[in-house]
């Protein structure tokens, strides 16, 4: 069955070009041209991935992302015409999985789409495998249910945050550089800024740590990278 992609862009010629090229790769594509229509289609059509422009009428991309993240972990790639880092970082902090700056090549976009969809496919593949649990003090990570508990409370993580935690937790005490984490967790040769890792680490710590300024689980190895303390 073809994977479904929702393209959200108010510039109709750009949206049509993206639809044409993605359909050539056998994706099923729907378009939305404003933020209100985007939210409606996310819930009515349930896409496997969302390409979300920031500059939209009715509701901007950040508001759309905020609304859908209340209930859905669908992979989201933010599209922006701006070079300002604040837009990229804000999108990641709000739960976007990736971003790409216009103008971009179709080849680059295709690589990112495939990598993010592949993550969703991995969830389905692992759902039938034997139960796999990682415990560290009061944190319990269920790798098959894609669920993290702190005590009895379920911690709501985005797919990217969970993948990052999962990757490090399955290899405790092993230090990974930012470049290595981008390659392994984001799933392709990354074109962007390695600060993407720092932003996701910070969001993860805010959710799993008692004190994010003095982390117990997700540790920084100064000058090298990050590791999970088992």
PDB file of C-alpha atoms in Angstrom:
ATOM      1  CA  UNK A   1       0.000   0.000   0.000  1.00  0.00           C
ATOM      2  CA  UNK A   2       1.301   3.449  -0.921  1.00  0.00           C
ATOM      3  CA  UNK A   3       2.394   5.715   1.904  1.00  0.00           C
ATOM      4  CA  UNK A   4       0.332   8.872   2.305  1.00  0.00           C
ATOM      5  CA  UNK A   5       1.943  12.316   2.365  1.00  0.00           C
ATOM      6  CA  UNK A   6       0.169  15.556   3.192  1.00  0.00           C
ATOM      7  CA  UNK A   7       1.817  18.594   1.560  1.00  0.00           C
ATOM      8  CA  UNK A   8       0.890  21.868   3.288  1.00  0.00           C
ATOM      9  CA  UNK A   9       1.958  24.967   1.352  1.00  0.00           C
ATOM     10  CA  UNK A  10      -0.013  28.083   0.407  1.00  0.00           C
ATOM     11  CA  UNK A  11       2.074  28.541  -2.759  1.00  0.00           C
ATOM     12  CA  UNK A  12       0.026  26.325  -5.069  1.00  0.00           C
ATOM     13  CA  UNK A  13       2.667  26.017  -7.843  1.00  0.00           C
ATOM     14  CA  UNK A  14       5.184  24.693  -5.288  1.00  0.00           C
ATOM     15  CA  UNK A  15       2.617  22.343  -3.759  1.00  0.00           C
ATOM     16  CA  UNK A  16       1.709  21.023  -7.223  1.00  0.00           C
ATOM     17  CA  UNK A  17       5.373  20.415  -8.080  1.00  0.00           C
ATOM     18  CA  UNK A  18       5.907  18.508  -4.837  1.00  0.00           C
ATOM     19  CA  UNK A  19       2.764  16.460  -5.458  1.00  0.00           C
ATOM     20  CA  UNK A  20       3.859  15.607  -8.996  1.00  0.00           C
ATOM     21  CA  UNK A  21       7.346  14.472  -7.929  1.00  0.00           C
ATOM     22  CA  UNK A  22       6.175  12.527  -4.882  1.00  0.00           C
ATOM     23  CA  UNK A  23       3.512  10.731  -6.893  1.00  0.00           C
ATOM     24  CA  UNK A  24       6.228   9.711  -9.362  1.00  0.00           C
ATOM     25  CA  UNK A  25       7.773   7.860  -6.405  1.00  0.00           C
ATOM     26  CA  UNK A  26       4.459   6.093  -5.789  1.00  0.00           C
ATOM     27  CA  UNK A  27       3.343   8.091  -2.768  1.00  0.00           C
ATOM     28  CA  UNK A  28      -0.300   9.022  -2.342  1.00  0.00           C
ATOM     29  CA  UNK A  29      -0.400  12.809  -1.953  1.00  0.00           C
ATOM     30  CA  UNK A  30      -2.981  15.259  -0.668  1.00  0.00           C
ATOM     31  CA  UNK A  31      -2.594  19.059  -0.602  1.00  0.00           C
ATOM     32  CA  UNK A  32      -3.624  21.703   1.923  1.00  0.00           C
ATOM     33  CA  UNK A  33      -3.111  25.420   1.319  1.00  0.00           C
ATOM     34  CA  UNK A  34      -3.776  26.880   4.760  1.00  0.00           C
ATOM     35  CA  UNK A  35      -3.302  25.842   8.365  1.00  0.00           C
ATOM     36  CA  UNK A  36      -6.961  25.180   9.100  1.00  0.00           C
ATOM     37  CA  UNK A  37      -7.300  22.839   6.139  1.00  0.00           C
ATOM     38  CA  UNK A  38      -4.054  21.127   7.163  1.00  0.00           C
ATOM     39  CA  UNK A  39      -5.276  20.254  10.672  1.00  0.00           C
ATOM     40  CA  UNK A  40      -8.563  18.980   9.261  1.00  0.00           C
ATOM     41  CA  UNK A  41      -6.830  16.698   6.745  1.00  0.00           C
ATOM     42  CA  UNK A  42      -4.373  15.373   9.316  1.00  0.00           C
ATOM     43  CA  UNK A  43      -7.284  14.003  11.330  1.00  0.00           C
ATOM     44  CA  UNK A  44      -9.575  12.998   8.474  1.00  0.00           C
ATOM     45  CA  UNK A  45      -6.973  11.485   6.123  1.00  0.00           C
ATOM     46  CA  UNK A  46      -4.326  10.331   8.651  1.00  0.00           C
ATOM     47  CA  UNK A  47      -1.164  10.727   6.517  1.00  0.00           C
ATOM     48  CA  UNK A  48       2.051   8.798   7.118  1.00  0.00           C
ATOM     49  CA  UNK A  49       4.123  11.987   6.809  1.00  0.00           C
ATOM     50  CA  UNK A  50       3.478  15.738   6.670  1.00  0.00           C
ATOM     51  CA  UNK A  51       5.463  18.337   4.716  1.00  0.00           C
ATOM     52  CA  UNK A  52       4.537  21.527   6.558  1.00  0.00           C
ATOM     53  CA  UNK A  53       5.344  25.057   5.421  1.00  0.00           C
ATOM     54  CA  UNK A  54       5.829  27.620   8.188  1.00  0.00           C
ATOM     55  CA  UNK A  55       4.315  30.660   6.451  1.00  0.00           C
ATOM     56  CA  UNK A  56       0.611  29.793   6.062  1.00  0.00           C
ATOM     57  CA  UNK A  57      -2.675  31.710   6.169  1.00  0.00           C
ATOM     58  CA  UNK A  58      -5.331  31.026   8.849  1.00  0.00           C
ATOM     59  CA  UNK A  59      -2.862  29.182  11.095  1.00  0.00           C
ATOM     60  CA  UNK A  60       0.899  29.230  10.631  1.00  0.00           C
ATOM     61  CA  UNK A  61       2.975  26.055  10.556  1.00  0.00           C
ATOM     62  CA  UNK A  62       3.951  26.339  14.215  1.00  0.00           C
ATOM     63  CA  UNK A  63       0.299  26.480  15.307  1.00  0.00           C
ATOM     64  CA  UNK A  64      -0.549  23.524  13.077  1.00  0.00           C
ATOM     65  CA  UNK A  65       2.348  21.546  14.550  1.00  0.00           C
ATOM     66  CA  UNK A  66       1.287  22.410  18.094  1.00  0.00           C
ATOM     67  CA  UNK A  67      -2.267  21.232  17.464  1.00  0.00           C
ATOM     68  CA  UNK A  68      -1.428  17.933  15.795  1.00  0.00           C
ATOM     69  CA  UNK A  69       1.243  17.086  18.375  1.00  0.00           C
ATOM     70  CA  UNK A  70      -1.441  17.031  21.053  1.00  0.00           C
ATOM     71  CA  UNK A  71      -2.614  13.680  19.710  1.00  0.00           C
ATOM     72  CA  UNK A  72      -0.407  12.496  16.852  1.00  0.00           C
ATOM     73  CA  UNK A  73       3.242  11.552  16.395  1.00  0.00           C
ATOM     74  CA  UNK A  74       3.073  11.593  12.594  1.00  0.00           C
ATOM     75  CA  UNK A  75       6.522  12.504  11.192  1.00  0.00           C
ATOM     76  CA  UNK A  76       6.651  16.192  10.250  1.00  0.00           C
ATOM     77  CA  UNK A  77       9.206  17.866   7.977  1.00  0.00           C
ATOM     78  CA  UNK A  78       9.024  21.657   8.239  1.00  0.00           C
ATOM     79  CA  UNK A  79       9.420  23.665   5.024  1.00  0.00           C
ATOM     80  CA  UNK A  80      10.735  27.202   5.383  1.00  0.00           C
ATOM     81  CA  UNK A  81      11.918  29.928   3.049  1.00  0.00           C
ATOM     82  CA  UNK A  82      13.764  31.587   5.892  1.00  0.00           C
ATOM     83  CA  UNK A  83      17.419  31.092   6.754  1.00  0.00           C
ATOM     84  CA  UNK A  84      16.921  32.247  10.327  1.00  0.00           C
ATOM     85  CA  UNK A  85      17.985  29.567  12.791  1.00  0.00           C
ATOM     86  CA  UNK A  86      15.247  30.587  15.224  1.00  0.00           C
ATOM     87  CA  UNK A  87      12.551  29.172  12.913  1.00  0.00           C
ATOM     88  CA  UNK A  88      14.341  25.868  12.480  1.00  0.00           C
ATOM     89  CA  UNK A  89      15.106  25.462  16.173  1.00  0.00           C
ATOM     90  CA  UNK A  90      11.588  26.480  17.215  1.00  0.00           C
ATOM     91  CA  UNK A  91      10.105  23.878  14.887  1.00  0.00           C
ATOM     92  CA  UNK A  92      12.299  21.152  16.354  1.00  0.00           C
ATOM     93  CA  UNK A  93      11.523  22.251  19.902  1.00  0.00           C
ATOM     94  CA  UNK A  94       7.798  22.024  19.152  1.00  0.00           C
ATOM     95  CA  UNK A  95       8.161  18.447  17.933  1.00  0.00           C
ATOM     96  CA  UNK A  96       9.046  18.573  14.247  1.00  0.00           C
ATOM     97  CA  UNK A  97      11.171  15.649  13.101  1.00  0.00           C
ATOM     98  CA  UNK A  98      13.137  17.525  10.462  1.00  0.00           C
ATOM     99  CA  UNK A  99      13.311  20.743   8.479  1.00  0.00           C
ATOM    100  CA  UNK A 100      14.368  21.734   4.989  1.00  0.00           C
ATOM    101  CA  UNK A 101      14.990  25.259   3.699  1.00  0.00           C
ATOM    102  CA  UNK A 102      13.649  26.506   0.371  1.00  0.00           C
ATOM    103  CA  UNK A 103      14.882  26.327  -2.283  1.00  0.00           C
ATOM    104  CA  UNK A 104      15.706  22.632  -2.021  1.00  0.00           C
ATOM    105  CA  UNK A 105      16.315  19.904  -4.548  1.00  0.00           C
ATOM    106  CA  UNK A 106      13.745  17.180  -5.104  1.00  0.00           C
ATOM    107  CA  UNK A 107      16.520  14.660  -4.521  1.00  0.00           C
ATOM    108  CA  UNK A 108      17.244  16.062  -1.065  1.00  0.00           C
ATOM    109  CA  UNK A 109      13.566  16.185  -0.172  1.00  0.00           C
ATOM    110  CA  UNK A 110      13.080  12.616  -1.373  1.00  0.00           C
ATOM    111  CA  UNK A 111      15.929  11.384   0.838  1.00  0.00           C
ATOM    112  CA  UNK A 112      14.415  13.031   3.895  1.00  0.00           C
ATOM    113  CA  UNK A 113      10.916  11.782   3.140  1.00  0.00           C
ATOM    114  CA  UNK A 114      12.153   8.207   2.728  1.00  0.00           C
ATOM    115  CA  UNK A 115      14.184   8.336   5.938  1.00  0.00           C
ATOM    116  CA  UNK A 116      11.293   9.636   8.029  1.00  0.00           C
ATOM    117  CA  UNK A 117       8.762   7.222   6.568  1.00  0.00           C
ATOM    118  CA  UNK A 118      11.194   4.378   7.173  1.00  0.00           C
ATOM    119  CA  UNK A 119      11.031   5.210  10.882  1.00  0.00           C
ATOM    120  CA  UNK A 120       7.286   4.693  10.843  1.00  0.00           C
ATOM    121  CA  UNK A 121       7.689   1.376   9.062  1.00  0.00           C
ATOM    122  CA  UNK A 122      10.133   0.241  11.729  1.00  0.00           C
ATOM    123  CA  UNK A 123       7.446   0.718  14.366  1.00  0.00           C
ATOM    124  CA  UNK A 124       5.119  -1.653  12.525  1.00  0.00           C
ATOM    125  CA  UNK A 125       7.877  -4.206  11.965  1.00  0.00           C
ATOM    126  CA  UNK A 126       8.847  -4.233  15.627  1.00  0.00           C
ATOM    127  CA  UNK A 127       5.283  -4.423  16.948  1.00  0.00           C
ATOM    128  CA  UNK A 128       5.181  -8.207  16.415  1.00  0.00           C
ATOM    129  CA  UNK A 129       8.584  -8.921  17.963  1.00  0.00           C
ATOM    130  CA  UNK A 130       9.017 -10.253  21.512  1.00  0.00           C
ATOM    131  CA  UNK A 131       8.592  -7.688  24.260  1.00  0.00           C
ATOM    132  CA  UNK A 132      11.751  -5.715  24.900  1.00  0.00           C
ATOM    133  CA  UNK A 133      12.055  -3.579  28.015  1.00  0.00           C
ATOM    134  CA  UNK A 134      14.886  -1.340  29.210  1.00  0.00           C
ATOM    135  CA  UNK A 135      14.864  -0.248  32.861  1.00  0.00           C
ATOM    136  CA  UNK A 136      17.037   2.384  34.483  1.00  0.00           C
ATOM    137  CA  UNK A 137      16.055   3.381  38.013  1.00  0.00           C
ATOM    138  CA  UNK A 138      12.477   4.705  37.663  1.00  0.00           C
ATOM    139  CA  UNK A 139      12.559   4.977  33.842  1.00  0.00           C
ATOM    140  CA  UNK A 140      11.046   2.097  31.845  1.00  0.00           C
ATOM    141  CA  UNK A 141      11.418   2.062  28.043  1.00  0.00           C
ATOM    142  CA  UNK A 142       9.168  -0.326  26.127  1.00  0.00           C
ATOM    143  CA  UNK A 143      10.834  -0.642  22.735  1.00  0.00           C
ATOM    144  CA  UNK A 144       7.936  -2.434  21.082  1.00  0.00           C
ATOM    145  CA  UNK A 145       5.122  -0.241  22.345  1.00  0.00           C
ATOM    146  CA  UNK A 146       7.233   2.883  21.774  1.00  0.00           C
ATOM    147  CA  UNK A 147       6.366   3.926  25.308  1.00  0.00           C
ATOM    148  CA  UNK A 148       8.380   5.491  28.111  1.00  0.00           C
ATOM    149  CA  UNK A 149       7.237   5.524  31.731  1.00  0.00           C
ATOM    150  CA  UNK A 150       8.654   7.455  34.638  1.00  0.00           C
ATOM    151  CA  UNK A 151       7.295   5.712  37.665  1.00  0.00           C
ATOM    152  CA  UNK A 152       3.658   5.104  36.755  1.00  0.00           C
ATOM    153  CA  UNK A 153       3.407   8.129  34.464  1.00  0.00           C
ATOM    154  CA  UNK A 154       3.648   7.743  30.685  1.00  0.00           C
ATOM    155  CA  UNK A 155       5.999  10.333  29.174  1.00  0.00           C
ATOM    156  CA  UNK A 156       4.802  11.699  25.843  1.00  0.00           C
ATOM    157  CA  UNK A 157       7.736  11.730  23.410  1.00  0.00           C
ATOM    158  CA  UNK A 158       7.781  12.543  19.719  1.00  0.00           C
ATOM    159  CA  UNK A 159       8.907   9.768  17.428  1.00  0.00           C
ATOM    160  CA  UNK A 160      12.315  11.408  16.980  1.00  0.00           C
ATOM    161  CA  UNK A 161      12.811  11.863  20.720  1.00  0.00           C
ATOM    162  CA  UNK A 162      11.918   8.229  21.311  1.00  0.00           C
ATOM    163  CA  UNK A 163      14.236   7.023  18.545  1.00  0.00           C
ATOM    164  CA  UNK A 164      17.093   9.035  20.025  1.00  0.00           C
ATOM    165  CA  UNK A 165      16.466   7.685  23.528  1.00  0.00           C
ATOM    166  CA  UNK A 166      16.050   4.154  22.203  1.00  0.00           C
ATOM    167  CA  UNK A 167      19.282   4.269  20.223  1.00  0.00           C
ATOM    168  CA  UNK A 168      21.348   5.418  23.197  1.00  0.00           C
ATOM    169  CA  UNK A 169      19.557   3.278  25.796  1.00  0.00           C
ATOM    170  CA  UNK A 170      20.163   0.076  23.832  1.00  0.00           C
ATOM    171  CA  UNK A 171      23.890   0.898  23.966  1.00  0.00           C
ATOM    172  CA  UNK A 172      24.326   2.237  27.512  1.00  0.00           C
ATOM    173  CA  UNK A 173      27.549   4.002  28.494  1.00  0.00           C
ATOM    174  CA  UNK A 174      28.631   4.229  24.838  1.00  0.00           C
ATOM    175  CA  UNK A 175      29.391   7.821  23.811  1.00  0.00           C
ATOM    176  CA  UNK A 176      28.108   9.002  20.424  1.00  0.00           C
ATOM    177  CA  UNK A 177      29.118  12.128  18.550  1.00  0.00           C
ATOM    178  CA  UNK A 178      26.433  14.445  17.223  1.00  0.00           C
ATOM    179  CA  UNK A 179      27.350  13.415  13.680  1.00  0.00           C
ATOM    180  CA  UNK A 180      26.942   9.731  14.558  1.00  0.00           C
ATOM    181  CA  UNK A 181      23.557  10.359  16.161  1.00  0.00           C
ATOM    182  CA  UNK A 182      22.388  12.269  13.078  1.00  0.00           C
ATOM    183  CA  UNK A 183      23.451   9.404  10.862  1.00  0.00           C
ATOM    184  CA  UNK A 184      21.934   6.641  12.993  1.00  0.00           C
ATOM    185  CA  UNK A 185      18.782   8.271  14.370  1.00  0.00           C
ATOM    186  CA  UNK A 186      17.838  10.652  11.572  1.00  0.00           C
ATOM    187  CA  UNK A 187      18.642   7.906   9.105  1.00  0.00           C
ATOM    188  CA  UNK A 188      20.560   9.610   6.313  1.00  0.00           C
ATOM    189  CA  UNK A 189      23.512  11.828   5.547  1.00  0.00           C
ATOM    190  CA  UNK A 190      22.248  14.972   7.188  1.00  0.00           C
ATOM    191  CA  UNK A 191      22.341  18.284   5.346  1.00  0.00           C
ATOM    192  CA  UNK A 192      21.551  20.496   8.292  1.00  0.00           C
ATOM    193  CA  UNK A 193      23.037  21.775  11.481  1.00  0.00           C
ATOM    194  CA  UNK A 194      24.264  19.315  14.113  1.00  0.00           C
ATOM    195  CA  UNK A 195      22.596  21.563  16.685  1.00  0.00           C
ATOM    196  CA  UNK A 196      19.483  19.626  15.720  1.00  0.00           C
ATOM    197  CA  UNK A 197      20.806  16.917  18.045  1.00  0.00           C
ATOM    198  CA  UNK A 198      21.331  19.392  20.889  1.00  0.00           C
ATOM    199  CA  UNK A 199      17.763  20.668  20.579  1.00  0.00           C
ATOM    200  CA  UNK A 200      16.299  17.155  20.630  1.00  0.00           C
ATOM    201  CA  UNK A 201      18.509  16.158  23.567  1.00  0.00           C
ATOM    202  CA  UNK A 202      17.326  19.218  25.486  1.00  0.00           C
ATOM    203  CA  UNK A 203      13.660  18.382  24.843  1.00  0.00           C
ATOM    204  CA  UNK A 204      14.260  14.777  25.848  1.00  0.00           C
ATOM    205  CA  UNK A 205      15.921  15.798  29.108  1.00  0.00           C
ATOM    206  CA  UNK A 206      13.076  18.153  29.968  1.00  0.00           C
ATOM    207  CA  UNK A 207      10.723  15.179  29.779  1.00  0.00           C
ATOM    208  CA  UNK A 208      12.676  12.291  31.343  1.00  0.00           C
ATOM    209  CA  UNK A 209      14.975  13.961  33.866  1.00  0.00           C
ATOM    210  CA  UNK A 210      14.010  15.162  37.353  1.00  0.00           C
ATOM    211  CA  UNK A 211      16.370  18.091  36.803  1.00  0.00           C
ATOM    212  CA  UNK A 212      17.308  18.737  33.179  1.00  0.00           C
ATOM    213  CA  UNK A 213      20.239  20.919  34.270  1.00  0.00           C
ATOM    214  CA  UNK A 214      21.705  17.982  36.188  1.00  0.00           C
ATOM    215  CA  UNK A 215      20.731  14.934  34.115  1.00  0.00           C
ATOM    216  CA  UNK A 216      20.795  11.395  35.437  1.00  0.00           C
ATOM    217  CA  UNK A 217      20.069   9.460  32.249  1.00  0.00           C
ATOM    218  CA  UNK A 218      21.083  11.430  29.139  1.00  0.00           C
ATOM    219  CA  UNK A 219      24.626  12.562  29.777  1.00  0.00           C
ATOM    220  CA  UNK A 220      26.948  14.934  27.941  1.00  0.00           C
ATOM    221  CA  UNK A 221      30.530  13.871  27.363  1.00  0.00           C
ATOM    222  CA  UNK A 222      32.143  17.255  26.971  1.00  0.00           C
ATOM    223  CA  UNK A 223      33.850  17.721  23.621  1.00  0.00           C
ATOM    224  CA  UNK A 224      32.628  14.354  22.339  1.00  0.00           C
ATOM    225  CA  UNK A 225      28.859  13.886  22.398  1.00  0.00           C
ATOM    226  CA  UNK A 226      26.169  12.123  24.439  1.00  0.00           C
ATOM    227  CA  UNK A 227      25.478   8.789  26.101  1.00  0.00           C
ATOM    228  CA  UNK A 228      22.811   7.006  28.143  1.00  0.00           C
ATOM    229  CA  UNK A 229      23.754   6.075  31.671  1.00  0.00           C
ATOM    230  CA  UNK A 230      22.229   2.670  32.370  1.00  0.00           C
TER     231      UNK A 230
END
